[in-house]
Amino acid sequence: MRRFEKVLLIRQRQARRNTKRDRRRQGWRRLGLGLLAILAAAIGLAVIGLGWAYVEITSDLPAVDELAIMLDPQQGALLQPTRLYDRSGEHLIYSLENPGILRRPLPLDPARIESISPALIQTVLTMQDPDFLTQPMLRLNDLNNPQPETIAEKLVDELLLYYEAPSLRKTLRLRLLANQALTRFGRLQILEWYLNNASFGHLAYGADAAAQLYLGKPASQLDWAESAMLVAVLDAPVLNPLDAPAAALERQQNALRTLLDAGVIDNSTYTQAVQEEMVFRSDAPAAQSPALAFSQLALEQLAERIDRRRLERGGLRVITSLDYNLQTQLNCAVRAQLARLSNLEEPTASDQCLASQLLPGLPLDASQTITSPPLTSSALILDPENGQVLALAGDTTLLEGEGSMLQNRPAGSLTSPILALTGFARALSPASLVWDIPASLEGYANPDGKFLGPLSLRSALVNNRLAPLTQTLLQIGPVHFLDTAHSLGVNSLKLPADARDTFLGISPVDPLETAFAFSVFANLGMLNGQVDAQSGQIESVLALRVEDSIGRVLLSNEVTQSQSMVSPQLAYLVHDLLSDDPARWPSLGYPNPLETGRPSGVFAAQTADGSSTWVVGYTRQHLALVWLGAENGQNSQRLDPRLAGGIWHALIQYASRDLPIENWQMPSGLVRLEVCSPSGLLPTAQCPLVVNEIFLAGSQPVVTDNLYSSYQINRETNRLATIFTPAELIENRTYLVVPPEAQEWAQQAGLPVPPVDYDPVQAPAVNPDASFSSPTQFSVVRGEIALQGSAAGAGFLSYNIQVGQGINPTNWLTIHESTDRPVVDGLLGHWDTSGLEGLFAVRLQVVHTGQRIETAVLQVTVDNTPPQAAIPYPQPGQIFDRRSQTSIIFQADVQDNVGIQSVEWQLDGRKIGERLSAPFALVWDATPGEHTLQIQAVDLAGNQGRSEEITFTVK
């Protein structure tokens, strides 16, 4: 039994050991199976990942067979340069190539009649890819280098992957494509294609084109020195013999040294090549085009959407927006006007240039012959409805013709309509009063040297009055003006250091940008065109469509995109100014070239020195801009804007010859109202000129004119009449009332000014029985007045008080009935002047026994209207940077029909200054933060007026 138990115990122990061993084996088996499963999953995921990566890398990978299509020596798409055509596609206007230099592919095989020079082949292999013939087709090393290294990689990078930015993905794709190309076509074919299509700079593609351009010989005749020169250019195409001859020679010497060190040439060959004198072309063949500047601008615009290398490599057909007929007429009209101004025979016969027949006669009062230096002109026509540029001539002279550039030119007053737009958005109107006085343009003068005093903004703008325009700019704020210009696309406009110089001509602007900005007025607030690829702004259109050699459309701008820039009401206000022909007559005369007989808006501008003149204007269908001036402003003769206007007139008349007449409809939200000019306020009997003006609804004037006032004058003393002046000596005279800052101008202009002194005719001696002691004689009063004085004396019976309007009233109103209580130096009565305005006489009558009457008369001016106060600067919401502007000049616009006693400035609810006389401006040391500003004005009668509170920020 014990033995059995012992055996049983042993067996139980052995069973437990076996169970543990089996469990361990099962655990290891499960662990092994788990590891195998994980490994299999990892391998699967890796395979999937690699597969996904391969698919991602090779997706949309170009087919290498495209190389054969592009580079076929007979029909290859890249054998022809990129060509630009007019909008019809029938007229070639520009070819992106070196004229006379053909893209001629040559074979490598020396057995052919003409082949690539062996020296060039060997130099390319040594300098560009020494292992080209022996290296593996697929390179997997140096994957972090995005630059193509081998000849095959350079070929596919230039032709198939030029549009991709450097990245690891592109590097892998580049290697795969290079391997496919080598496998598909072989090394020698790849080398031949590379030599016949590589870029050698200056639009020279292929070895033969480069040899012809730089050396005047075919690539089949190149020696070692010439081959080293061309191959050196391959690495740095901009350092070519035409553009950088010294750098090109230095790089050639380095290339020859490399050939010697590599054992490709021996010492004698090296010495001979180094000493060989290289003869280069002096310049590239000149490009010919009827629209050279237009073509360059079109290519620049295209380069923002299509890689410039792709454009230059060739094989593309560009349909531009150019109207070939309009371009022809624009070119000849510009040259015809230049010829007339230089007293030369017109270079184009009239029957070939119909536009020249539309040039108006030269103005008799303008210089008709411009001597030295010769004049330059540029011009353009665009369609405002779609933003397409229809014709454009770059800087053109009679001797040199059209240049390849449309240069920025001094703006002068060209952008002042944009200033008007900025002002109209800030409560100004075409009728707003501005002052053409020297104080507005200190140190400068208007182009005609004259100052005209008070003008409406309409008259000041269309007649280029620089003083009031500058005053308006400072009032509105130069930054707001610049922001408006930039929002319309005139990004070339910059403000000078002194804002007063803005309209004098210092700041240059881009003519095309400016013309396109004016189309917002033709379109009543809309800009039509295409969206700029970089800025996102709407811009003009020069290229409609780009096609490749098989007709595939690579780019299309034929659908017009539009953006609302300003409200139709604001745009129409500016258009109303620009379309006002009579308003221009004071400066341009009648008739003048800006009048076409059809609805249009047009503006003539010039620099202060007269060296640059502009005319820009539009109909509903066309907009034209013309610049005429002296290069670099060197002309000693002032140019009349009407000379540029003659070209504009001819272009608009020709472009509109077969089109119906279309006008603009005034949008709702605008009202027309008769106002007094130039104050822009409601007319009075004294207003000398009443005009019909246009306003934003709700902003039309509600007060009467205060610029012209009628005064009663003693015609003998020429002083203000009083109640004591004999009636037969009093006459009414109307005067222009000028503010203090215009007093000096008025005096210099000989302008009659109203007298400030009263007639010295003496009042009767004070009668102690009938007199006023308060208010004083000739004082200004308001509200309820306490009349102090005396009404007494021996035999006193009663007194009464009457008032009458004017110096010698014909009608008297009793304000204090007869009273039988005498008063000695006390309160006589009260007079409520509410609702009254103007000059009044107050008469005290004292009745004594025997019907004897004693009389005292008091003359006062009643003013119950508070002054109007506004803050033109700073503007609400304006932001200042204290780093560039440590002090701010607060400006106040205060008006009253009698006179101002004081103006108080309140910043953040605290008084910071007071002014008792004009000009009402205050210099404030800027402190950071958000601030509120308000002014309080008090007139001579004690009436108070407050401006609206504005908020501004100092950073």
Coordinates of N, CA, C and O in Angstrom, one line a residue, residues 258-314:
T258 N 39.9 71.6 -66.5 CA 39.2 70.3 -66.2 C 39.5 69.3 -67.2 O 39.8 68.1 -66.9
L259 N 39.4 69.7 -68.5 CA 39.7 68.7 -69.6 C 41.1 68.2 -69.5 O 41.4 67.0 -69.8
L260 N 42.0 69.1 -69.2 CA 43.5 68.8 -69.2 C 43.7 67.8 -68.0 O 44.3 66.8 -68.1
D261 N 43.1 68.1 -66.8 CA 43.3 67.3 -65.6 C 42.7 65.9 -65.8 O 43.2 64.9 -65.3
A262 N 41.6 65.8 -66.6 CA 41.0 64.5 -66.8 C 41.7 63.7 -67.9 O 41.3 62.6 -68.2
G263 N 42.7 64.3 -68.6 CA 43.4 63.6 -69.6 C 42.7 63.6 -70.9 O 43.0 62.8 -71.8
V264 N 41.6 64.4 -71.1 CA 40.9 64.4 -72.3 C 41.7 65.1 -73.4 O 41.7 64.8 -74.6
I265 N 42.4 66.2 -73.0 CA 43.3 66.9 -74.0 C 44.7 66.9 -73.4 O 44.9 66.8 -72.2
D266 N 45.7 67.0 -74.3 CA 47.1 67.1 -73.8 C 47.5 68.5 -73.6 O 46.7 69.5 -73.9
N267 N 48.7 68.7 -73.2 CA 49.2 70.0 -72.9 C 49.3 71.0 -74.1 O 48.9 72.2 -74.0
S268 N 49.6 70.5 -75.2 CA 49.7 71.3 -76.4 C 48.3 71.8 -76.8 O 48.1 73.0 -77.2
T269 N 47.4 70.9 -76.8 CA 46.0 71.3 -77.1 C 45.5 72.3 -76.1 O 44.8 73.2 -76.5
Y270 N 45.8 72.0 -74.9 CA 45.3 73.0 -73.8 C 45.9 74.3 -74.0 O 45.2 75.4 -73.9
T271 N 47.2 74.4 -74.3 CA 47.9 75.7 -74.5 C 47.3 76.4 -75.7 O 47.0 77.6 -75.6
Q272 N 47.0 75.7 -76.7 CA 46.5 76.3 -77.9 C 45.1 76.8 -77.6 O 44.7 77.9 -78.1
A273 N 44.3 76.1 -76.9 CA 42.9 76.4 -76.6 C 42.8 77.6 -75.7 O 42.0 78.6 -75.9
V274 N 43.7 77.6 -74.7 CA 43.7 78.8 -73.7 C 44.1 80.1 -74.4 O 43.6 81.1 -74.1
Q275 N 45.0 80.0 -75.4 CA 45.5 81.2 -76.1 C 44.6 81.6 -77.2 O 44.8 82.7 -77.8
E276 N 43.6 80.8 -77.6 CA 42.8 81.1 -78.7 C 41.9 82.4 -78.4 O 41.3 82.5 -77.4
E277 N 41.9 83.3 -79.3 CA 41.1 84.5 -79.1 C 39.7 84.2 -79.5 O 39.4 83.8 -80.7
M278 N 38.8 84.4 -78.6 CA 37.4 84.2 -78.8 C 36.7 85.4 -79.4 O 36.9 86.5 -79.0
V279 N 35.9 85.2 -80.5 CA 35.2 86.3 -81.1 C 33.7 86.0 -80.9 O 33.2 85.1 -81.5
F280 N 33.1 86.9 -80.2 CA 31.7 86.8 -79.9 C 30.9 87.8 -80.7 O 31.4 88.8 -81.2
R281 N 29.6 87.5 -80.8 CA 28.6 88.5 -81.3 C 28.6 89.6 -80.3 O 28.7 89.5 -79.1
S282 N 28.4 90.8 -80.9 CA 28.3 92.0 -80.0 C 27.0 92.1 -79.3 O 26.8 92.6 -78.2
D283 N 25.9 91.7 -80.0 CA 24.6 91.7 -79.4 C 23.7 90.7 -80.1 O 24.1 90.1 -81.2
A284 N 22.6 90.4 -79.5 CA 21.7 89.4 -80.1 C 20.9 90.0 -81.2 O 20.7 91.3 -81.2
P285 N 20.4 89.3 -82.1 CA 19.5 89.8 -83.2 C 18.3 90.5 -82.5 O 17.7 90.0 -81.6
A286 N 17.9 91.6 -83.0 CA 16.7 92.4 -82.4 C 15.4 91.7 -82.8 O 15.2 91.3 -83.9
A287 N 14.6 91.6 -81.8 CA 13.3 91.0 -82.0 C 12.4 92.0 -82.8 O 12.4 93.2 -82.5
Q288 N 11.6 91.5 -83.7 CA 10.6 92.3 -84.4 C 9.2 92.0 -84.0 O 8.9 90.8 -83.9
S289 N 8.4 93.1 -83.8 CA 7.1 92.8 -83.4 C 6.3 94.1 -83.6 O 6.8 95.2 -83.3
P290 N 5.0 94.0 -84.0 CA 4.1 95.2 -84.0 C 3.6 95.6 -82.6 O 3.0 96.6 -82.5
A291 N 3.9 94.7 -81.6 CA 3.5 95.0 -80.3 C 4.5 94.4 -79.3 O 4.3 93.5 -78.5
L292 N 5.7 95.0 -79.3 CA 6.8 94.5 -78.6 C 6.6 94.6 -77.1 O 6.8 93.6 -76.3
A293 N 6.2 95.7 -76.6 CA 6.0 95.9 -75.1 C 4.8 95.0 -74.7 O 4.9 94.4 -73.6
F294 N 3.8 95.0 -75.5 CA 2.6 94.2 -75.1 C 3.0 92.7 -75.0 O 2.6 92.0 -74.0
S295 N 3.9 92.2 -75.9 CA 4.3 90.8 -75.9 C 5.1 90.5 -74.6 O 4.9 89.5 -74.0
Q296 N 6.0 91.5 -74.2 CA 6.8 91.2 -73.0 C 5.9 91.2 -71.8 O 6.1 90.4 -70.9
L297 N 4.9 92.1 -71.7 CA 4.0 92.1 -70.6 C 3.1 90.8 -70.6 O 2.9 90.2 -69.5
A298 N 2.7 90.3 -71.8 CA 1.9 89.1 -71.8 C 2.7 87.9 -71.3 O 2.2 87.1 -70.6
L299 N 4.0 87.9 -71.7 CA 4.9 86.8 -71.2 C 5.1 86.9 -69.7 O 5.1 85.8 -69.1
E300 N 5.3 88.1 -69.2 CA 5.5 88.2 -67.8 C 4.2 87.7 -67.0 O 4.3 87.1 -66.0
Q301 N 3.1 88.1 -67.5 CA 1.8 87.6 -66.9 C 1.7 86.1 -67.0 O 1.3 85.5 -66.0
L302 N 2.0 85.5 -68.1 CA 1.9 84.1 -68.3 C 2.9 83.4 -67.4 O 2.6 82.3 -66.9
A303 N 4.1 84.0 -67.1 CA 5.1 83.3 -66.3 C 4.6 83.1 -64.9 O 5.2 82.3 -64.1
E304 N 3.6 83.8 -64.5 CA 3.0 83.6 -63.1 C 2.2 82.4 -63.0 O 1.9 81.9 -62.0
R305 N 1.8 81.8 -64.2 CA 1.0 80.6 -64.2 C 1.6 79.4 -64.9 O 1.3 78.3 -64.6
I306 N 2.5 79.7 -65.8 CA 3.2 78.7 -66.5 C 4.7 78.9 -66.4 O 5.2 80.1 -66.6
D307 N 5.5 77.9 -66.0 CA 6.9 78.1 -65.7 C 7.6 78.8 -66.9 O 7.4 78.4 -68.0
R308 N 8.4 79.8 -66.6 CA 9.0 80.6 -67.6 C 9.9 79.7 -68.5 O 10.0 79.9 -69.7
R309 N 10.5 78.7 -67.9 CA 11.4 77.8 -68.7 C 10.6 77.1 -69.7 O 11.0 76.9 -70.8
R310 N 9.3 76.8 -69.3 CA 8.5 76.1 -70.3 C 8.1 77.0 -71.4 O 8.0 76.6 -72.6
L311 N 7.8 78.2 -71.1 CA 7.5 79.2 -72.2 C 8.6 79.4 -73.1 O 8.5 79.4 -74.4
E312 N 9.8 79.5 -72.6 CA 11.0 79.8 -73.4 C 11.4 78.6 -74.2 O 12.0 78.7 -75.3
R313 N 11.2 77.4 -73.7 CA 11.6 76.2 -74.4 C 10.9 76.0 -75.7 O 11.5 75.5 -76.7
G314 N 9.7 76.5 -75.8 CA 9.0 76.5 -77.1 C 7.9 75.5 -77.3 O 7.5 74.8 -76.3

